[in-house]
Short mmCIF file of N, CA and C in Angstrom, two decimals:
data_model
loop_
_atom_site.label_atom_id
_atom_site.label_comp_id
_atom_site.label_asym_id
_atom_site.label_seq_id
_atom_site.Cartn_x
_atom_site.Cartn_y
_atom_site.Cartn_z
N MET A 1328 1.16 -0.48 0.16
CA MET A 1328 -0.15 0.22 -0.10
C MET A 1328 0.85 0.82 -0.08
N ALA A 1329 2.20 1.43 0.45
CA ALA A 1329 2.85 2.48 0.28
C ALA A 1329 2.96 3.18 -1.13
N LEU A 1330 3.10 2.05 -2.20
CA LEU A 1330 3.12 2.39 -3.37
C LEU A 1330 2.25 3.35 -3.75
N PHE A 1331 0.61 3.39 -3.08
CA PHE A 1331 -0.29 4.46 -3.43
C PHE A 1331 -0.29 5.55 -2.26
N GLY A 1332 0.89 5.88 -1.51
CA GLY A 1332 1.16 6.89 -0.58
C GLY A 1332 0.28 7.14 0.79
N ASN A 1333 0.03 5.74 1.20
CA ASN A 1333 -0.65 5.43 2.35
C ASN A 1333 -0.07 5.50 3.47
N ALA A 1334 -0.34 5.79 4.47
CA ALA A 1334 0.10 5.61 5.66
C ALA A 1334 0.14 4.21 6.13
N HIS A 1335 1.30 3.45 7.30
CA HIS A 1335 1.00 2.57 7.64
C HIS A 1335 1.76 3.13 8.92
N THR A 1336 1.51 1.74 10.14
CA THR A 1336 1.90 2.30 11.70
C THR A 1336 3.74 1.79 11.73
N VAL A 1337 4.40 2.31 12.24
CA VAL A 1337 5.74 2.46 13.05
C VAL A 1337 5.95 2.12 14.31
N ASP A 1338 7.08 1.09 15.00
CA ASP A 1338 6.84 0.83 15.83
C ASP A 1338 7.44 2.53 16.66
N PRO A 1339 6.59 2.79 17.95
CA PRO A 1339 6.93 4.23 18.70
C PRO A 1339 8.30 3.61 18.98
N ALA A 1340 8.90 2.68 19.43
CA ALA A 1340 10.25 2.60 20.20
C ALA A 1340 11.39 2.86 18.51
N SER A 1341 10.93 2.46 17.82
CA SER A 1341 11.98 2.48 16.76
C SER A 1341 11.86 3.90 16.50
N ALA A 1342 10.71 4.39 16.06
CA ALA A 1342 10.65 5.90 15.70
C ALA A 1342 11.60 6.93 17.01
N GLN A 1343 11.17 6.25 17.97
CA GLN A 1343 11.76 7.16 19.49
C GLN A 1343 13.38 6.85 18.98
N GLN A 1344 14.29 6.05 18.72
CA GLN A 1344 15.67 6.04 18.35
C GLN A 1344 15.99 6.94 17.09
N ASP A 1345 15.05 6.05 15.66
CA ASP A 1345 15.08 7.18 14.87
C ASP A 1345 15.35 8.82 14.65
N PHE A 1346 14.40 9.21 15.70
CA PHE A 1346 14.30 10.23 15.44
C PHE A 1346 14.36 11.47 16.82
N ALA A 1347 15.58 10.50 17.59
CA ALA A 1347 15.80 10.99 19.21
C ALA A 1347 16.68 12.23 19.01
N ARG A 1348 17.09 13.14 17.97
CA ARG A 1348 17.60 14.20 17.93
C ARG A 1348 16.48 15.67 17.57
N LEU A 1349 15.41 14.87 17.41
CA LEU A 1349 14.26 15.87 16.98
C LEU A 1349 13.45 16.38 18.29
N LEU A 1350 13.53 15.14 19.30
CA LEU A 1350 13.07 15.37 20.21
C LEU A 1350 13.47 15.95 21.56
N GLY A 1351 12.50 16.37 22.60
CA GLY A 1351 13.16 17.62 23.18
C GLY A 1351 13.37 16.11 24.88
N GLN A 1352 13.56 17.12 25.88
CA GLN A 1352 14.18 16.00 26.63
C GLN A 1352 13.09 15.49 27.32
N ASN A 1353 13.03 13.98 27.69
CA ASN A 1353 12.20 13.47 27.85
C ASN A 1353 10.60 13.33 27.40
N GLU A 1354 10.72 13.62 26.02
CA GLU A 1354 9.53 13.79 25.23
C GLU A 1354 9.76 12.11 24.68
N GLN A 1355 8.61 11.68 24.37
CA GLN A 1355 8.23 10.55 24.14
C GLN A 1355 6.92 10.25 22.75
N VAL A 1356 8.08 9.46 22.02
CA VAL A 1356 6.59 9.14 20.64
C VAL A 1356 5.85 8.45 21.46
N GLN A 1357 4.36 8.77 21.18
CA GLN A 1357 3.64 7.75 21.04
C GLN A 1357 2.91 7.01 20.05
N ALA A 1358 3.03 7.49 18.94
CA ALA A 1358 2.76 6.95 17.68
C ALA A 1358 3.43 7.29 16.63
N ALA A 1359 3.46 6.22 15.55
CA ALA A 1359 4.23 6.81 14.17
C ALA A 1359 3.72 6.27 13.24
N TYR A 1360 3.95 6.54 12.08
CA TYR A 1360 3.30 6.38 11.37
C TYR A 1360 4.32 6.58 9.80
N LEU A 1361 4.42 5.58 9.13
CA LEU A 1361 5.31 5.71 7.49
C LEU A 1361 4.46 6.30 6.18
N LEU A 1362 4.58 7.06 5.83
CA LEU A 1362 4.10 7.46 4.56
C LEU A 1362 5.22 7.76 3.33
N ILE A 1363 5.42 6.09 2.73
CA ILE A 1363 6.42 6.25 1.38
C ILE A 1363 7.69 6.98 2.44
N ARG A 1364 8.39 8.12 1.65
CA ARG A 1364 9.31 8.46 2.84
C ARG A 1364 9.09 9.26 3.77
N ASP A 1365 7.80 10.00 4.12
CA ASP A 1365 7.40 11.07 5.02
C ASP A 1365 7.10 10.22 6.26
N THR A 1366 7.12 10.73 7.50
CA THR A 1366 6.93 10.00 8.79
C THR A 1366 5.94 10.99 9.10
N ILE A 1367 4.92 10.52 10.17
CA ILE A 1367 4.21 11.43 10.91
C ILE A 1367 4.32 10.71 12.72
N LEU A 1368 5.09 11.66 13.79
CA LEU A 1368 4.95 11.16 14.75
C LEU A 1368 3.90 11.99 15.71
N PHE A 1369 3.59 11.23 16.65
CA PHE A 1369 2.74 11.42 17.71
C PHE A 1369 3.66 11.81 19.03
N THR A 1370 3.79 12.90 19.21
CA THR A 1370 4.83 12.38 21.04
C THR A 1370 3.55 12.97 21.65
N ASP A 1371 4.20 12.96 22.99
CA ASP A 1371 3.10 13.19 24.23
C ASP A 1371 3.36 14.88 24.07
N ARG A 1372 4.14 15.74 23.45
CA ARG A 1372 3.69 17.18 23.41
C ARG A 1372 3.45 18.06 21.82
N ARG A 1373 3.80 17.12 21.15
CA ARG A 1373 2.86 17.54 19.67
C ARG A 1373 3.09 16.79 18.60
N LEU A 1374 3.23 17.36 17.26
CA LEU A 1374 3.07 16.37 16.09
C LEU A 1374 3.75 16.85 15.35
N ILE A 1375 4.72 15.80 14.86
CA ILE A 1375 5.94 16.03 14.11
C ILE A 1375 5.42 15.44 12.38
N LEU A 1376 5.52 16.56 11.71
CA LEU A 1376 5.69 16.11 10.03
C LEU A 1376 7.02 15.98 9.25
N VAL A 1377 7.30 14.50 9.16
CA VAL A 1377 9.09 14.50 8.72
C VAL A 1377 8.45 14.67 7.12
N ASP A 1378 8.83 15.61 6.46
CA ASP A 1378 8.77 15.66 4.90
C ASP A 1378 10.07 15.53 4.25
N LYS A 1379 10.19 14.24 3.53
CA LYS A 1379 11.61 14.10 2.66
C LYS A 1379 11.08 14.76 1.36
N GLN A 1380 12.32 15.52 0.87
CA GLN A 1380 12.15 16.23 -0.08
C GLN A 1380 13.09 15.75 -1.30
N GLY A 1381 12.48 16.35 -2.47
CA GLY A 1381 13.43 15.87 -3.61
C GLY A 1381 13.66 14.66 -4.33
N ILE A 1382 14.50 14.35 -5.17
CA ILE A 1382 14.86 12.79 -5.85
C ILE A 1382 15.32 11.93 -4.38
N THR A 1383 16.33 12.84 -4.25
CA THR A 1383 17.13 11.95 -3.15
C THR A 1383 16.61 11.49 -1.64
N GLY A 1384 15.82 12.27 -1.42
CA GLY A 1384 15.16 12.67 -0.17
C GLY A 1384 16.03 12.83 0.96
N LYS A 1385 17.43 13.75 0.96
CA LYS A 1385 18.50 14.31 1.52
C LYS A 1385 17.83 15.56 2.27
N LYS A 1386 17.29 16.37 1.60
CA LYS A 1386 16.46 17.76 1.91
C LYS A 1386 15.56 17.21 2.87
N VAL A 1387 15.25 17.48 4.39
CA VAL A 1387 14.01 17.09 5.00
C VAL A 1387 13.54 18.01 5.78
N GLU A 1388 12.31 18.38 5.57
CA GLU A 1388 11.61 19.28 6.39
C GLU A 1388 10.94 18.54 7.74
N TYR A 1389 10.63 19.14 8.85
CA TYR A 1389 10.37 18.92 10.19
C TYR A 1389 9.41 19.93 10.65
N HIS A 1390 8.03 19.67 10.66
CA HIS A 1390 7.17 20.56 10.96
C HIS A 1390 6.48 20.08 12.16
N SER A 1391 6.78 20.85 13.05
CA SER A 1391 6.49 20.86 14.70
C SER A 1391 5.46 21.59 14.72
N ILE A 1392 4.18 20.65 15.23
CA ILE A 1392 2.76 21.43 15.73
C ILE A 1392 2.28 21.15 16.69
N PRO A 1393 2.83 22.39 17.63
CA PRO A 1393 2.35 21.99 18.98
C PRO A 1393 0.99 21.41 19.10
N TYR A 1394 0.63 20.73 19.86
CA TYR A 1394 -0.90 20.20 20.19
C TYR A 1394 -1.86 21.52 20.35
N ARG A 1395 -1.42 22.29 21.43
CA ARG A 1395 -2.40 23.65 21.33
C ARG A 1395 -2.80 24.54 20.46
N SER A 1396 -1.99 24.56 19.37
CA SER A 1396 -2.13 24.91 17.97
C SER A 1396 -3.28 24.39 17.32
N ILE A 1397 -3.75 23.28 17.28
CA ILE A 1397 -4.67 22.21 16.43
C ILE A 1397 -6.04 22.79 17.38
N THR A 1398 -6.68 23.81 16.47
CA THR A 1398 -7.87 24.23 16.68
C THR A 1398 -9.11 23.07 16.61
N HIS A 1399 -9.31 22.18 15.46
CA HIS A 1399 -9.99 20.81 15.57
C HIS A 1399 -9.34 20.04 14.58
N PHE A 1400 -9.85 18.63 14.52
CA PHE A 1400 -9.39 17.86 13.46
C PHE A 1400 -10.67 16.71 13.01
N ALA A 1401 -10.63 16.03 12.22
CA ALA A 1401 -11.51 15.60 11.64
C ALA A 1401 -10.97 13.71 11.07
N VAL A 1402 -11.36 12.65 11.59
CA VAL A 1402 -11.06 11.92 10.70
C VAL A 1402 -12.12 10.73 10.04
N GLU A 1403 -12.16 10.31 9.13
CA GLU A 1403 -12.65 9.76 7.96
C GLU A 1403 -12.36 8.19 7.71
N THR A 1404 -13.23 7.17 8.22
CA THR A 1404 -13.03 6.09 8.00
C THR A 1404 -12.75 5.32 6.87
N ALA A 1405 -11.97 4.25 6.62
CA ALA A 1405 -12.37 3.73 5.66
C ALA A 1405 -13.52 2.99 4.99
N GLY A 1406 -14.11 2.72 3.69
CA GLY A 1406 -14.96 1.78 3.55
C GLY A 1406 -14.74 0.52 2.73
N THR A 1407 -15.88 0.28 2.04
CA THR A 1407 -15.92 -0.94 0.90
C THR A 1407 -15.27 -0.70 0.15
N PHE A 1408 -15.45 0.25 -0.78
CA PHE A 1408 -14.63 0.73 -1.55
C PHE A 1408 -13.57 1.60 -1.83
N ASP A 1409 -13.71 2.28 -0.96
CA ASP A 1409 -12.70 3.46 -0.10
C ASP A 1409 -11.44 2.93 0.48
N LEU A 1410 -10.31 2.27 0.22
CA LEU A 1410 -10.16 1.27 0.90
C LEU A 1410 -8.95 2.59 2.05
N ASP A 1411 -8.95 3.70 1.97
CA ASP A 1411 -8.29 4.65 3.12
C ASP A 1411 -8.54 5.14 3.97
N ALA A 1412 -8.18 5.41 5.16
CA ALA A 1412 -8.84 6.37 5.78
C ALA A 1412 -8.03 8.06 6.20
N GLU A 1413 -8.82 8.67 6.60
CA GLU A 1413 -8.49 9.99 5.95
C GLU A 1413 -8.00 10.82 7.78
N LEU A 1414 -7.16 11.89 7.99
CA LEU A 1414 -6.91 12.54 8.87
C LEU A 1414 -6.70 13.90 8.31
N LYS A 1415 -7.70 15.07 9.07
CA LYS A 1415 -7.54 16.27 8.22
C LYS A 1415 -7.49 17.28 9.98
N ILE A 1416 -6.24 17.81 10.15
CA ILE A 1416 -5.74 18.75 11.55
C ILE A 1416 -6.20 20.18 10.63
N TRP A 1417 -6.75 21.07 11.59
CA TRP A 1417 -6.55 22.65 11.45
C TRP A 1417 -5.59 23.21 12.19
N ILE A 1418 -4.98 23.88 11.62
CA ILE A 1418 -3.88 24.61 13.00
C ILE A 1418 -4.39 26.22 12.79
N SER A 1419 -4.42 26.73 13.92
CA SER A 1419 -4.98 28.16 14.14
C SER A 1419 -4.04 29.09 13.60
N GLY A 1420 -4.81 29.88 12.66
CA GLY A 1420 -3.83 31.15 11.56
C GLY A 1420 -3.96 30.29 10.50
N THR A 1421 -4.62 29.28 10.48
CA THR A 1421 -4.71 28.83 8.81
C THR A 1421 -5.96 28.29 8.67
N ALA A 1422 -6.43 28.41 6.79
CA ALA A 1422 -7.86 27.97 7.00
C ALA A 1422 -7.53 26.55 6.25
N ALA A 1423 -6.71 25.86 5.54
CA ALA A 1423 -6.78 25.07 4.66
C ALA A 1423 -6.18 23.86 6.12
N PRO A 1424 -7.07 22.87 5.87
CA PRO A 1424 -6.56 21.61 7.12
C PRO A 1424 -4.89 20.82 6.28
N ILE A 1425 -4.22 20.69 6.97
CA ILE A 1425 -3.45 19.72 6.73
C ILE A 1425 -4.22 18.17 6.25
N GLU A 1426 -3.63 17.50 5.77
CA GLU A 1426 -4.11 16.44 5.11
C GLU A 1426 -3.33 15.04 5.32
N LYS A 1427 -3.74 14.15 6.05
CA LYS A 1427 -2.73 12.57 5.62
C LYS A 1427 -3.66 11.52 5.44
N THR A 1428 -3.14 10.33 4.61
CA THR A 1428 -3.98 9.09 4.39
C THR A 1428 -3.76 8.37 4.81
N PHE A 1429 -4.23 7.14 5.36
CA PHE A 1429 -3.95 6.41 6.20
C PHE A 1429 -4.49 5.27 5.85
N THR A 1430 -3.55 3.87 5.82
CA THR A 1430 -4.25 2.26 4.75
C THR A 1430 -5.27 2.04 5.84
N LYS A 1431 -6.22 0.98 5.16
CA LYS A 1431 -7.41 0.23 5.99
C LYS A 1431 -6.74 0.01 6.93
N GLY A 1432 -5.42 -0.62 6.95
CA GLY A 1432 -4.94 -1.53 8.17
C GLY A 1432 -4.61 -0.42 9.42
N VAL A 1433 -4.34 1.16 9.37
CA VAL A 1433 -4.17 1.75 10.39
C VAL A 1433 -5.47 1.62 11.07
N ASP A 1434 -5.23 1.73 12.69
CA ASP A 1434 -6.55 2.10 13.33
C ASP A 1434 -7.15 3.40 13.82
N ILE A 1435 -7.68 3.98 12.45
CA ILE A 1435 -7.89 5.46 12.39
C ILE A 1435 -8.21 5.97 13.50
N TYR A 1436 -9.19 5.11 15.11
CA TYR A 1436 -9.48 5.45 16.21
C TYR A 1436 -8.44 5.60 17.01
N GLU A 1437 -7.21 4.83 16.69
CA GLU A 1437 -6.17 5.14 17.62
C GLU A 1437 -5.86 6.76 17.15
N VAL A 1438 -5.44 6.99 15.93
CA VAL A 1438 -4.98 8.53 15.45
C VAL A 1438 -5.92 9.64 16.01
N GLN A 1439 -7.35 9.32 16.57
CA GLN A 1439 -8.00 9.98 16.86
C GLN A 1439 -7.85 9.97 18.21
N ALA A 1440 -7.94 8.72 19.04
CA ALA A 1440 -8.06 9.03 20.37
C ALA A 1440 -6.67 9.52 20.91
N ILE A 1441 -5.54 9.68 20.11
CA ILE A 1441 -4.17 10.41 20.39
C ILE A 1441 -4.55 11.58 20.68
N LEU A 1442 -4.89 11.88 19.08
CA LEU A 1442 -5.08 13.65 19.41
C LEU A 1442 -6.23 14.03 20.46
N THR A 1443 -7.28 12.99 20.57
CA THR A 1443 -7.95 13.97 21.64
C THR A 1443 -7.45 14.16 23.04
N GLN A 1444 -6.26 12.90 23.25
CA GLN A 1444 -5.97 13.06 24.70
C GLN A 1444 -5.02 14.59 24.76
N PHE A 1445 -4.44 14.53 23.56
CA PHE A 1445 -3.91 15.93 23.70
C PHE A 1445 -3.85 17.02 23.05
N VAL A 1446 -4.92 17.19 21.82
CA VAL A 1446 -5.60 18.33 21.96
C VAL A 1446 -6.42 18.94 23.02
N ALA A 1447 -7.40 18.00 23.45
CA ALA A 1447 -8.52 18.38 24.37
C ALA A 1447 -8.04 18.54 25.68
N ARG A 1448 -6.31 18.95 26.21
CA ARG A 1448 -6.22 19.24 27.49
C ARG A 1448 -6.60 20.69 27.70
#
């Protein structure tokens, strides 16, 4: 499914090690998802979008979104013919949401629960 650009689950402990340089002191990865070359990290403090750019992927943008900046979010579950689930996140000060697509195998309810845990504080 990675060929279609859909995210799949990554072990949080593995993501913790792979992205240790991005994390603050005692910051913990709660969940992680891989989207071809890009990665989505949910930590206990923020959402981190890792966007590998260019043909080689050597240029990388790290987009850090504190949970307090998220004004609202929406999830759309996978259906019978629509095999992917979608996450939309609105950030204060921007009109258009950030959109990410997940494979049917990803528990989109888990993604929603993680966001709810941190955004609704």
